[in-house]
mmCIF file of C-alpha atoms in Angstrom:
data_model
loop_
_atom_site.group_PDB
_atom_site.id
_atom_site.type_symbol
_atom_site.label_atom_id
_atom_site.label_comp_id
_atom_site.label_asym_id
_atom_site.label_seq_id
_atom_site.Cartn_x
_atom_site.Cartn_y
_atom_site.Cartn_z
ATOM 1 C CA MET A 129 -20.020 8.025 -2.730
ATOM 2 C CA ILE A 130 -19.699 6.053 0.523
ATOM 3 C CA GLU A 131 -21.094 7.885 3.523
ATOM 4 C CA GLY A 132 -20.391 7.346 7.234
ATOM 5 C CA LYS A 133 -17.804 5.164 8.925
ATOM 6 C CA LYS A 134 -16.430 2.677 6.439
ATOM 7 C CA SER A 135 -15.825 -1.027 6.873
ATOM 8 C CA ILE A 136 -12.662 -2.278 5.182
ATOM 9 C CA ALA A 137 -11.337 -5.469 3.591
ATOM 10 C CA ILE A 138 -7.566 -5.618 3.144
ATOM 11 C CA LEU A 139 -6.587 -8.082 0.430
ATOM 12 C CA GLY A 140 -2.897 -8.889 0.798
ATOM 13 C CA SER A 141 -2.617 -7.430 4.291
ATOM 14 C CA THR A 142 0.872 -8.715 5.110
ATOM 15 C CA GLY A 143 2.680 -7.194 2.118
ATOM 16 C CA SER A 144 4.235 -3.725 1.987
ATOM 17 C CA VAL A 145 1.074 -1.889 0.873
ATOM 18 C CA GLY A 146 -1.117 -4.100 3.060
ATOM 19 C CA GLN A 147 0.870 -3.257 6.182
ATOM 20 C CA GLN A 148 0.622 0.457 5.391
ATOM 21 C CA ALA A 149 -3.114 -0.002 4.851
ATOM 22 C CA VAL A 150 -3.324 -1.462 8.362
ATOM 23 C CA GLU A 151 -1.646 1.707 9.687
ATOM 24 C CA ILE A 152 -4.214 3.868 7.878
ATOM 25 C CA VAL A 153 -7.141 1.794 9.130
ATOM 26 C CA GLU A 154 -5.893 2.209 12.706
ATOM 27 C CA HIS A 155 -5.254 5.914 12.150
ATOM 28 C CA LEU A 156 -8.799 6.456 10.848
ATOM 29 C CA ASN A 157 -10.309 4.105 13.456
ATOM 30 C CA LEU A 158 -12.131 2.043 10.842
ATOM 31 C CA ASN A 159 -13.731 -1.369 11.182
ATOM 32 C CA VAL A 160 -12.053 -4.274 9.396
ATOM 33 C CA ASP A 161 -14.280 -7.054 8.110
ATOM 34 C CA LEU A 162 -11.792 -9.186 6.147
ATOM 35 C CA LEU A 163 -8.038 -9.794 5.977
ATOM 36 C CA THR A 164 -6.364 -11.972 3.340
ATOM 37 C CA ALA A 165 -2.789 -13.073 2.749
ATOM 38 C CA SER A 166 -0.823 -15.922 1.223
ATOM 39 C CA SER A 167 1.124 -17.714 3.942
ATOM 40 C CA SER A 168 2.420 -15.164 6.481
ATOM 41 C CA VAL A 169 0.808 -16.751 9.529
ATOM 42 C CA ASP A 170 2.678 -14.770 12.196
ATOM 43 C CA SER A 171 1.897 -11.401 10.588
ATOM 44 C CA ILE A 172 -1.769 -12.009 9.881
ATOM 45 C CA GLU A 173 -2.310 -13.460 13.365
ATOM 46 C CA LEU A 174 -0.995 -10.240 14.911
ATOM 47 C CA GLN A 175 -3.163 -8.164 12.560
ATOM 48 C CA ALA A 176 -6.223 -10.281 13.283
ATOM 49 C CA ARG A 177 -5.859 -9.982 17.046
ATOM 50 C CA LYS A 178 -5.403 -6.231 16.728
ATOM 51 C CA LEU A 179 -8.090 -5.451 14.123
ATOM 52 C CA LYS A 180 -10.600 -8.217 15.002
ATOM 53 C CA PRO A 181 -11.950 -8.945 11.501
ATOM 54 C CA LYS A 182 -14.851 -11.341 11.034
ATOM 55 C CA VAL A 183 -12.900 -13.422 8.517
ATOM 56 C CA CYS A 184 -9.281 -14.174 7.590
ATOM 57 C CA VAL A 185 -8.252 -16.012 4.429
ATOM 58 C CA LEU A 186 -4.834 -17.552 3.845
ATOM 59 C CA THR A 187 -4.502 -18.943 0.326
ATOM 60 C CA ASN A 188 -1.901 -21.501 1.431
ATOM 61 C CA LYS A 189 -3.930 -24.397 2.878
ATOM 62 C CA ILE A 190 -1.299 -25.469 5.427
ATOM 63 C CA SER A 191 -0.926 -21.873 6.644
ATOM 64 C CA ALA A 192 -4.708 -21.476 6.828
ATOM 65 C CA LYS A 193 -4.963 -24.597 8.984
ATOM 66 C CA ASP A 194 -2.219 -23.246 11.263
ATOM 67 C CA LEU A 195 -3.950 -19.856 11.583
ATOM 68 C CA LYS A 196 -7.271 -21.523 12.361
ATOM 69 C CA THR A 197 -5.625 -23.344 15.260
ATOM 70 C CA ARG A 198 -3.936 -20.190 16.523
ATOM 71 C CA LEU A 199 -7.184 -18.176 16.444
ATOM 72 C CA ARG A 200 -9.406 -20.834 17.984
ATOM 73 C CA ASP A 201 -9.763 -18.654 21.111
ATOM 74 C CA THR A 202 -11.451 -15.953 18.968
ATOM 75 C CA ASP A 203 -14.657 -15.690 16.920
ATOM 76 C CA ILE A 204 -12.676 -15.056 13.727
ATOM 77 C CA LYS A 205 -13.455 -17.452 10.894
ATOM 78 C CA VAL A 206 -10.474 -18.722 8.901
ATOM 79 C CA TYR A 207 -10.677 -19.979 5.305
ATOM 80 C CA ASP A 208 -8.229 -21.014 2.595
ATOM 81 C CA GLU A 209 -7.968 -20.210 -1.123
ATOM 82 C CA VAL A 210 -11.052 -22.242 -2.065
ATOM 83 C CA ASP A 211 -13.230 -19.689 -0.277
ATOM 84 C CA LEU A 212 -11.260 -16.508 -1.109
ATOM 85 C CA ASN A 213 -13.589 -15.048 -3.748
ATOM 86 C CA LYS A 214 -16.715 -16.044 -1.821
ATOM 87 C CA ALA A 215 -15.304 -14.413 1.325
ATOM 88 C CA ILE A 216 -14.706 -11.194 -0.635
ATOM 89 C CA GLU A 217 -18.171 -11.194 -2.200
ATOM 90 C CA ASP A 218 -19.846 -12.013 1.134
ATOM 91 C CA SER A 219 -17.867 -9.409 3.073
ATOM 92 C CA SER A 220 -19.831 -6.457 4.422
ATOM 93 C CA ALA A 221 -16.833 -4.182 3.760
ATOM 94 C CA GLN A 222 -17.636 -1.126 1.655
ATOM 95 C CA VAL A 223 -13.997 -0.652 0.609
ATOM 96 C CA ALA A 224 -11.671 -3.443 -0.512
ATOM 97 C CA ILE A 225 -8.005 -2.466 -0.556
ATOM 98 C CA ASN A 226 -6.477 -4.721 -3.200
ATOM 99 C CA ALA A 227 -2.817 -4.997 -2.219
ATOM 100 C CA ILE A 228 -2.340 -8.477 -3.707
ATOM 101 C CA SER A 229 0.566 -8.418 -6.143
ATOM 102 C CA GLY A 230 0.754 -9.994 -9.580
ATOM 103 C CA PHE A 231 -1.783 -11.903 -11.655
ATOM 104 C CA ALA A 232 -3.211 -13.329 -8.425
ATOM 105 C CA GLY A 233 -4.881 -9.968 -7.736
ATOM 106 C CA LEU A 234 -7.228 -10.144 -10.760
ATOM 107 C CA SER A 235 -9.852 -12.593 -9.521
ATOM 108 C CA PRO A 236 -10.188 -10.931 -6.071
ATOM 109 C CA ALA A 237 -10.606 -7.536 -7.778
ATOM 110 C CA ILE A 238 -13.439 -8.881 -9.925
ATOM 111 C CA SER A 239 -15.035 -10.460 -6.833
ATOM 112 C CA ALA A 240 -14.897 -7.114 -5.017
ATOM 113 C CA ALA A 241 -16.488 -5.450 -8.048
ATOM 114 C CA LYS A 242 -19.265 -8.055 -8.216
ATOM 115 C CA SER A 243 -20.267 -7.194 -4.665
ATOM 116 C CA GLY A 244 -20.453 -3.448 -5.437
ATOM 117 C CA LYS A 245 -17.488 -2.398 -3.330
ATOM 118 C CA ARG A 246 -15.126 0.499 -3.803
ATOM 119 C CA ILE A 247 -11.819 -1.038 -4.873
ATOM 120 C CA ALA A 248 -8.803 0.866 -3.586
ATOM 121 C CA MET A 249 -6.570 -0.570 -6.287
ATOM 122 C CA SER A 250 -2.897 -1.103 -5.636
ATOM 123 C CA ASN A 251 -2.654 -4.184 -7.860
ATOM 124 C CA LYS A 252 -1.661 -2.819 -11.266
ATOM 125 C CA GLU A 253 -1.398 -6.198 -12.989
ATOM 126 C CA ALA A 254 -5.179 -6.704 -13.074
ATOM 127 C CA ILE A 255 -5.530 -3.372 -14.852
ATOM 128 C CA VAL A 256 -2.644 -4.087 -17.222
ATOM 129 C CA ILE A 257 -3.832 -7.507 -18.341
ATOM 130 C CA ALA A 258 -7.625 -7.547 -18.074
ATOM 131 C CA TYR A 259 -9.059 -4.109 -17.295
ATOM 132 C CA LYS A 260 -11.967 -4.544 -19.725
ATOM 133 C CA PHE A 261 -13.333 -7.449 -17.689
ATOM 134 C CA LEU A 262 -12.760 -5.715 -14.369
ATOM 135 C CA LYS A 263 -14.433 -2.551 -15.705
ATOM 136 C CA ASP A 264 -17.415 -4.563 -16.919
ATOM 137 C CA ALA A 265 -17.875 -5.993 -13.420
ATOM 138 C CA ILE A 266 -17.528 -2.522 -11.873
ATOM 139 C CA ASP A 267 -20.113 -0.994 -14.212
ATOM 140 C CA LYS A 268 -22.624 -3.850 -13.878
ATOM 141 C CA ASN A 269 -22.536 -3.816 -10.082
ATOM 142 C CA ASN A 270 -22.304 -0.072 -9.375
ATOM 143 C CA ALA A 271 -18.841 -0.617 -7.888
ATOM 144 C CA GLU A 272 -16.035 1.936 -7.930
ATOM 145 C CA LEU A 273 -12.281 1.939 -8.514
ATOM 146 C CA VAL A 274 -9.950 4.490 -6.935
ATOM 147 C CA PRO A 275 -6.245 4.014 -7.794
ATOM 148 C CA VAL A 276 -3.669 3.670 -5.023
ATOM 149 C CA ASP A 277 -0.440 3.856 -7.073
ATOM 150 C CA SER A 278 1.053 7.260 -6.230
ATOM 151 C CA GLU A 279 1.169 8.284 -9.895
ATOM 152 C CA HIS A 280 -2.369 7.235 -10.750
ATOM 153 C CA SER A 281 -3.730 8.594 -7.499
ATOM 154 C CA ALA A 282 -2.098 11.892 -8.478
ATOM 155 C CA ILE A 283 -3.682 11.848 -11.933
ATOM 156 C CA PHE A 284 -7.049 10.889 -10.442
ATOM 157 C CA GLN A 285 -6.800 13.867 -8.086
ATOM 158 C CA CYS A 286 -5.739 16.254 -10.865
ATOM 159 C CA LEU A 287 -8.802 15.232 -12.870
ATOM 160 C CA GLN A 288 -11.346 15.945 -10.150
ATOM 161 C CA GLY A 289 -13.995 18.349 -11.430
ATOM 162 C CA ARG A 290 -12.563 18.304 -14.930
ATOM 163 C CA SER A 291 -13.478 16.467 -18.106
ATOM 164 C CA SER A 292 -11.147 13.778 -19.400
ATOM 165 C CA ASN A 293 -11.940 15.145 -22.878
ATOM 166 C CA ASP A 294 -9.860 18.186 -21.960
ATOM 167 C CA ILE A 295 -6.683 16.144 -21.414
ATOM 168 C CA LYS A 296 -3.821 16.946 -23.738
ATOM 169 C CA ARG A 297 -1.243 14.764 -22.007
ATOM 170 C CA ILE A 298 -0.728 12.801 -18.830
ATOM 171 C CA ILE A 299 2.703 13.469 -17.348
ATOM 172 C CA LEU A 300 3.762 10.303 -15.542
ATOM 173 C CA THR A 301 6.717 10.837 -13.236
ATOM 174 C CA SER A 302 9.450 8.318 -12.438
ATOM 175 C CA SER A 303 12.196 8.550 -9.834
ATOM 176 C CA GLY A 304 14.503 6.871 -12.357
ATOM 177 C CA GLY A 305 15.296 4.132 -9.849
ATOM 178 C CA PRO A 306 18.714 3.322 -8.373
ATOM 179 C CA PHE A 307 20.426 3.036 -11.780
ATOM 180 C CA ARG A 308 19.419 6.359 -13.302
ATOM 181 C CA GLY A 309 22.203 7.621 -15.573
ATOM 182 C CA LYS A 310 23.785 4.208 -16.145
ATOM 183 C CA LYS A 311 24.134 2.660 -19.600
ATOM 184 C CA PHE A 312 23.091 -0.877 -20.502
ATOM 185 C CA ASN A 313 26.611 -2.342 -20.343
ATOM 186 C CA GLU A 314 26.953 -1.008 -16.787
ATOM 187 C CA LEU A 315 23.904 -2.973 -15.642
ATOM 188 C CA SER A 316 25.231 -6.472 -16.328
ATOM 189 C CA SER A 317 26.934 -6.780 -12.922
ATOM 190 C CA ILE A 318 23.917 -5.545 -10.928
ATOM 191 C CA THR A 319 22.943 -7.825 -8.037
ATOM 192 C CA ALA A 320 19.556 -8.314 -6.395
ATOM 193 C CA LYS A 321 20.827 -6.346 -3.397
ATOM 194 C CA ASP A 322 21.714 -3.433 -5.684
ATOM 195 C CA ALA A 323 18.320 -3.525 -7.402
ATOM 196 C CA LEU A 324 16.421 -3.638 -4.103
ATOM 197 C CA ALA A 325 18.030 -0.409 -2.882
ATOM 198 C CA HIS A 326 15.381 1.981 -4.204
ATOM 199 C CA PRO A 327 16.327 5.631 -3.533
ATOM 200 C CA THR A 328 12.822 6.817 -2.590
ATOM 201 C CA TRP A 329 10.120 4.233 -2.031
ATOM 202 C CA LYS A 330 9.835 1.280 0.350
ATOM 203 C CA MET A 331 8.101 -1.526 -1.577
ATOM 204 C CA GLY A 332 8.011 -5.289 -2.033
ATOM 205 C CA ALA A 333 10.899 -7.076 -3.757
ATOM 206 C CA LYS A 334 9.255 -7.684 -7.139
ATOM 207 C CA ILE A 335 7.981 -4.147 -7.657
ATOM 208 C CA THR A 336 11.323 -2.729 -6.465
ATOM 209 C CA VAL A 337 13.201 -4.713 -9.124
ATOM 210 C CA ASP A 338 10.633 -3.597 -11.708
ATOM 211 C CA SER A 339 11.234 -0.004 -10.615
ATOM 212 C CA ALA A 340 14.984 -0.480 -11.106
ATOM 213 C CA SER A 341 14.458 -1.771 -14.663
ATOM 214 C CA LEU A 342 11.689 0.816 -15.350
ATOM 215 C CA MET A 343 9.369 -2.093 -16.143
ATOM 216 C CA ASN A 344 7.129 -0.847 -13.356
ATOM 217 C CA LYS A 345 6.895 2.521 -15.083
ATOM 218 C CA GLY A 346 5.990 0.676 -18.249
ATOM 219 C CA PHE A 347 3.157 -1.086 -16.446
ATOM 220 C CA GLU A 348 2.049 2.313 -15.153
ATOM 221 C CA VAL A 349 1.925 3.653 -18.720
ATOM 222 C CA ILE A 350 -0.470 0.832 -19.640
ATOM 223 C CA GLU A 351 -2.417 1.439 -16.436
ATOM 224 C CA ALA A 352 -2.775 5.163 -17.239
ATOM 225 C CA VAL A 353 -4.027 4.430 -20.768
ATOM 226 C CA ARG A 354 -6.641 2.052 -19.384
ATOM 227 C CA LEU A 355 -7.793 4.001 -16.330
ATOM 228 C CA PHE A 356 -8.020 7.426 -17.915
ATOM 229 C CA ASN A 357 -9.076 6.411 -21.436
ATOM 230 C CA VAL A 358 -6.231 8.124 -23.273
ATOM 231 C CA SER A 359 -4.049 6.956 -26.150
ATOM 232 C CA PRO A 360 -0.464 5.784 -25.499
ATOM 233 C CA ASN A 361 0.918 8.878 -27.260
ATOM 234 C CA GLN A 362 -0.884 11.029 -24.685
ATOM 235 C CA VAL A 363 1.252 9.581 -21.886
ATOM 236 C CA LYS A 364 4.571 11.333 -21.304
ATOM 237 C CA VAL A 365 7.073 9.733 -18.909
ATOM 238 C CA VAL A 366 9.351 12.200 -17.125
ATOM 239 C CA VAL A 367 12.155 11.300 -14.709
ATOM 240 C CA HIS A 368 11.821 13.267 -11.479
ATOM 241 C CA PRO A 369 14.359 11.949 -8.926
ATOM 242 C CA GLN A 370 12.981 13.857 -5.925
ATOM 243 C CA SER A 371 9.559 12.109 -6.164
ATOM 244 C CA ILE A 372 7.736 15.206 -4.913
ATOM 245 C CA MET A 373 5.535 15.755 -7.964
ATOM 246 C CA HIS A 374 3.742 12.424 -8.208
ATOM 247 C CA SER A 375 2.290 13.091 -11.678
ATOM 248 C CA ALA A 376 0.399 15.788 -13.545
ATOM 249 C CA VAL A 377 -2.208 16.415 -16.212
ATOM 250 C CA GLU A 378 -1.605 18.848 -19.070
ATOM 251 C CA TYR A 379 -4.863 20.246 -20.451
ATOM 252 C CA ASN A 380 -5.744 21.467 -23.915
ATOM 253 C CA ASP A 381 -5.023 25.071 -22.951
ATOM 254 C CA ASN A 382 -1.452 24.001 -21.972
ATOM 255 C CA SER A 383 -2.183 24.471 -18.277
ATOM 256 C CA VAL A 384 -0.566 21.788 -16.126
ATOM 257 C CA ILE A 385 -2.114 20.686 -12.840
ATOM 258 C CA ALA A 386 0.160 18.564 -10.664
ATOM 259 C CA GLN A 387 -0.259 16.722 -7.374
ATOM 260 C CA MET A 388 2.636 17.019 -4.945
ATOM 261 C CA GLY A 389 3.479 15.625 -1.551
ATOM 262 C CA ALA A 390 6.023 13.685 0.461
ATOM 263 C CA PRO A 391 6.729 10.257 -1.074
ATOM 264 C CA ASP A 392 4.525 8.200 1.248
ATOM 265 C CA MET A 393 2.129 5.511 0.021
ATOM 266 C CA ARG A 394 -0.081 6.032 3.057
ATOM 267 C CA THR A 395 -1.348 9.276 1.531
ATOM 268 C CA CYS A 396 -2.630 7.439 -1.550
ATOM 269 C CA ILE A 397 -4.135 4.588 0.457
ATOM 270 C CA GLN A 398 -5.942 6.990 2.765
ATOM 271 C CA TYR A 399 -7.296 9.097 -0.101
ATOM 272 C CA ALA A 400 -8.671 5.986 -1.822
ATOM 273 C CA ILE A 401 -10.578 5.177 1.368
ATOM 274 C CA THR A 402 -11.827 8.660 2.271
ATOM 275 C CA TYR A 403 -12.422 10.046 -1.267
ATOM 276 C CA PRO A 404 -13.868 12.563 -1.961
ATOM 277 C CA LYS A 405 -13.100 13.786 1.555
ATOM 278 C CA ARG A 406 -9.640 14.439 2.965
ATOM 279 C CA GLN A 407 -8.552 13.803 6.546
ATOM 280 C CA ASN A 408 -5.438 14.372 8.624
ATOM 281 C CA SER A 409 -2.625 12.194 7.350
ATOM 282 C CA LEU A 410 0.258 10.195 8.815
ATOM 283 C CA ALA A 411 2.489 11.501 6.008
ATOM 284 C CA LYS A 412 4.835 14.411 6.601
ATOM 285 C CA ALA A 413 3.827 17.820 5.297
ATOM 286 C CA LEU A 414 5.972 19.330 2.561
ATOM 287 C CA ASP A 415 8.252 22.170 3.597
ATOM 288 C CA PHE A 416 8.985 23.972 0.344
ATOM 289 C CA ALA A 417 11.718 26.033 1.978
ATOM 290 C CA GLN A 418 13.610 22.793 2.643
ATOM 291 C CA ILE A 419 13.288 21.471 -0.915
ATOM 292 C CA SER A 420 16.414 22.697 -2.643
ATOM 293 C CA LYS A 421 15.292 21.845 -6.185
ATOM 294 C CA LEU A 422 12.907 19.833 -8.334
ATOM 295 C CA THR A 423 14.454 18.427 -11.503
ATOM 296 C CA PHE A 424 12.993 16.718 -14.564
ATOM 297 C CA GLU A 425 14.618 14.830 -17.422
ATOM 298 C CA GLU A 426 13.836 12.458 -20.281
ATOM 299 C CA PRO A 427 14.015 8.730 -19.534
ATOM 300 C CA ASP A 428 16.720 6.682 -21.283
ATOM 301 C CA PHE A 429 14.533 4.467 -23.477
ATOM 302 C CA GLN A 430 17.568 2.805 -25.071
ATOM 303 C CA THR A 431 19.106 1.575 -21.816
ATOM 304 C CA PHE A 432 15.802 0.866 -20.090
ATOM 305 C CA SER A 433 14.221 -0.785 -23.096
ATOM 306 C CA LEU A 434 11.438 -2.433 -21.082
ATOM 307 C CA LEU A 435 9.800 0.985 -20.863
ATOM 308 C CA SER A 436 9.751 1.113 -24.674
ATOM 309 C CA LEU A 437 8.442 -2.454 -24.705
ATOM 310 C CA ALA A 438 5.492 -1.415 -22.543
ATOM 311 C CA PHE A 439 4.511 1.241 -25.105
ATOM 312 C CA TYR A 440 4.736 -1.472 -27.772
ATOM 313 C CA ALA A 441 2.561 -3.777 -25.642
ATOM 314 C CA ILE A 442 -0.240 -1.263 -25.136
ATOM 315 C CA GLU A 443 -0.174 -0.254 -28.813
ATOM 316 C CA GLU A 444 -0.558 -3.935 -29.720
ATOM 317 C CA ASP A 445 -2.971 -4.494 -26.811
ATOM 318 C CA GLY A 446 -4.970 -7.747 -26.981
ATOM 319 C CA ILE A 447 -3.119 -10.423 -24.979
ATOM 320 C CA ILE A 448 0.329 -8.812 -25.304
ATOM 321 C CA PRO A 449 0.153 -6.850 -22.002
ATOM 322 C CA ALA A 450 -0.640 -10.148 -20.234
ATOM 323 C CA VAL A 451 2.369 -11.768 -21.903
ATOM 324 C CA LEU A 452 4.528 -8.815 -20.855
ATOM 325 C CA ASN A 453 3.431 -9.136 -17.238
ATOM 326 C CA ALA A 454 3.752 -12.932 -17.044
ATOM 327 C CA SER A 455 7.211 -13.141 -18.604
ATOM 328 C CA ASP A 456 8.451 -10.334 -16.366
ATOM 329 C CA GLU A 457 7.119 -12.030 -13.223
ATOM 330 C CA VAL A 458 9.047 -15.190 -14.078
ATOM 331 C CA ALA A 459 12.268 -13.419 -15.074
ATOM 332 C CA VAL A 460 12.292 -11.242 -11.940
ATOM 333 C CA LYS A 461 11.730 -14.323 -9.765
ATOM 334 C CA TYR A 462 14.841 -15.985 -11.223
ATOM 335 C CA PHE A 463 16.851 -12.778 -10.827
ATOM 336 C CA LEU A 464 15.891 -12.497 -7.156
ATOM 337 C CA GLU A 465 17.016 -16.108 -6.732
ATOM 338 C CA ASN A 466 20.402 -15.100 -8.240
ATOM 339 C CA LYS A 467 19.938 -17.509 -11.161
ATOM 340 C CA ILE A 468 20.082 -14.923 -13.964
ATOM 341 C CA GLY A 469 21.595 -11.467 -14.336
ATOM 342 C CA PHE A 470 19.752 -8.152 -14.209
ATOM 343 C CA THR A 471 20.022 -7.469 -17.954
ATOM 344 C CA ASP A 472 18.824 -11.013 -18.669
ATOM 345 C CA ILE A 473 15.397 -9.854 -17.465
ATOM 346 C CA PHE A 474 15.321 -7.386 -20.363
ATOM 347 C CA LYS A 475 16.400 -10.003 -22.915
ATOM 348 C CA ILE A 476 13.972 -12.699 -21.778
ATOM 349 C CA VAL A 477 10.940 -10.434 -21.604
ATOM 350 C CA GLU A 478 11.671 -8.740 -24.938
ATOM 351 C CA LYS A 479 12.135 -12.066 -26.721
ATOM 352 C CA ILE A 480 8.867 -13.539 -25.476
ATOM 353 C CA VAL A 481 6.759 -10.404 -25.984
ATOM 354 C CA THR A 482 7.994 -9.565 -29.486
ATOM 355 C CA GLU A 483 7.684 -13.165 -30.740
ATOM 356 C CA TYR A 484 4.281 -13.931 -29.214
ATOM 357 C CA LYS A 485 1.314 -14.074 -31.605
ATOM 358 C CA ASN A 486 -1.336 -11.597 -30.532
ATOM 359 C CA VAL A 487 -5.091 -12.082 -30.146
ATOM 360 C CA LYS A 488 -6.645 -8.669 -30.689
ATOM 361 C CA ASN A 489 -10.044 -9.098 -29.004
ATOM 362 C CA PRO A 490 -9.375 -11.722 -26.361
ATOM 363 C CA SER A 491 -11.799 -13.393 -24.001
ATOM 364 C CA LEU A 492 -10.825 -13.682 -20.357
ATOM 365 C CA ASP A 493 -9.967 -17.325 -21.074
ATOM 366 C CA ASP A 494 -7.621 -16.173 -23.863
ATOM 367 C CA ILE A 495 -5.860 -13.882 -21.402
ATOM 368 C CA ILE A 496 -5.554 -16.594 -18.759
ATOM 369 C CA TYR A 497 -4.173 -19.010 -21.364
ATOM 370 C CA ALA A 498 -1.659 -16.416 -22.627
ATOM 371 C CA ASP A 499 -0.550 -15.768 -19.054
ATOM 372 C CA LYS A 500 0.105 -19.478 -18.472
ATOM 373 C CA GLU A 501 1.828 -20.028 -21.808
ATOM 374 C CA ALA A 502 4.057 -16.962 -21.416
ATOM 375 C CA ARG A 503 5.185 -18.250 -18.023
ATOM 376 C CA ILE A 504 6.112 -21.614 -19.539
ATOM 377 C CA LEU A 505 8.027 -19.880 -22.331
ATOM 378 C CA ALA A 506 9.825 -17.681 -19.785
ATOM 379 C CA HIS A 507 10.861 -20.695 -17.705
ATOM 380 C CA GLU A 508 12.254 -22.321 -20.869
ATOM 381 C CA CYS A 509 13.971 -19.115 -21.974
ATOM 382 C CA VAL A 510 15.633 -18.679 -18.577
ATOM 383 C CA LYS A 511 17.640 -21.878 -19.180
ATOM 384 C CA SER A 512 19.692 -20.028 -21.811
ATOM 385 C CA TYR A 513 20.735 -17.390 -19.300
ATOM 386 C CA GLN A 514 21.130 -19.276 -16.025
ATOM 387 C CA LYS A 515 24.397 -18.717 -14.234
#
């Protein structure tokens, strides 16, 4: 447990979750020791001047050089990607909010663990592809991981004071995305603009597309299995369009404990920082008299086959979850560039994942190699579907 006023590192501060983390840090009047981003010089300069961190890291070298020039009138040190992990390990921050998206968030998470920090974990990919190695670093260095995803934050909260041995099922909720109720043949004409119009959550482009395909929910299934040490058949996905119940735990006595609240990521980010304490929130309070109904339904596994593929990936385990993540990252990138269709994402990812030879007990090097190879295969596969 971290006592007193916390010092914070925000990894990926200019993205959607990172910007909301900045709001929470200001709301709680916390000190910021470190900010990192990729290349958003204008955004991180504004954040740096407002929050006054000791260090900023931009992983793009040209952007880092630009930021260093812009901040020369301050005492803020500016580094590039070469020094990213060292900056994280050297940071005096007690809590590192990992809002870096994709495979790129793995190494910074391990660095935060090595320095004994609490990791407020928004990056699900690190958990999906290499949780064993992250967990080893956490355990060896007395670090801590508190999930930031709304669903996993909800499960984490529902488990407080209770034994994970008492879990019968984890009930993982999904809004269903913007295409809930549609059949596969209706998805072929979907554009990037359509896919980015999420009905509930405001997120980055990649995760929003994954939410539309239910791939994101698939990643969350794998994440739940890893974080809460349950089997895949103990995870039940339920479509809940209102996004009020963020997830629940069903116990052996058939009691169900759920966490509810307005759909606002700032609640999860704040809880990961202040846990086990709770403080006044920027999120709106629920008014149950104004909620007309809460509905629940089964997901359409046939149409949204990537959700089924995620269950296959975690059953196979080994390097397959890394292959799933890598091929999806590539396919979504091409879709957002309007080079392939929405349903082509499904076809490309399924082909690569189901044909890839698994390694059951991989080293971290095996996982990194599989990630690279799956990306190459996805780039090659895309050629068959390009418009």
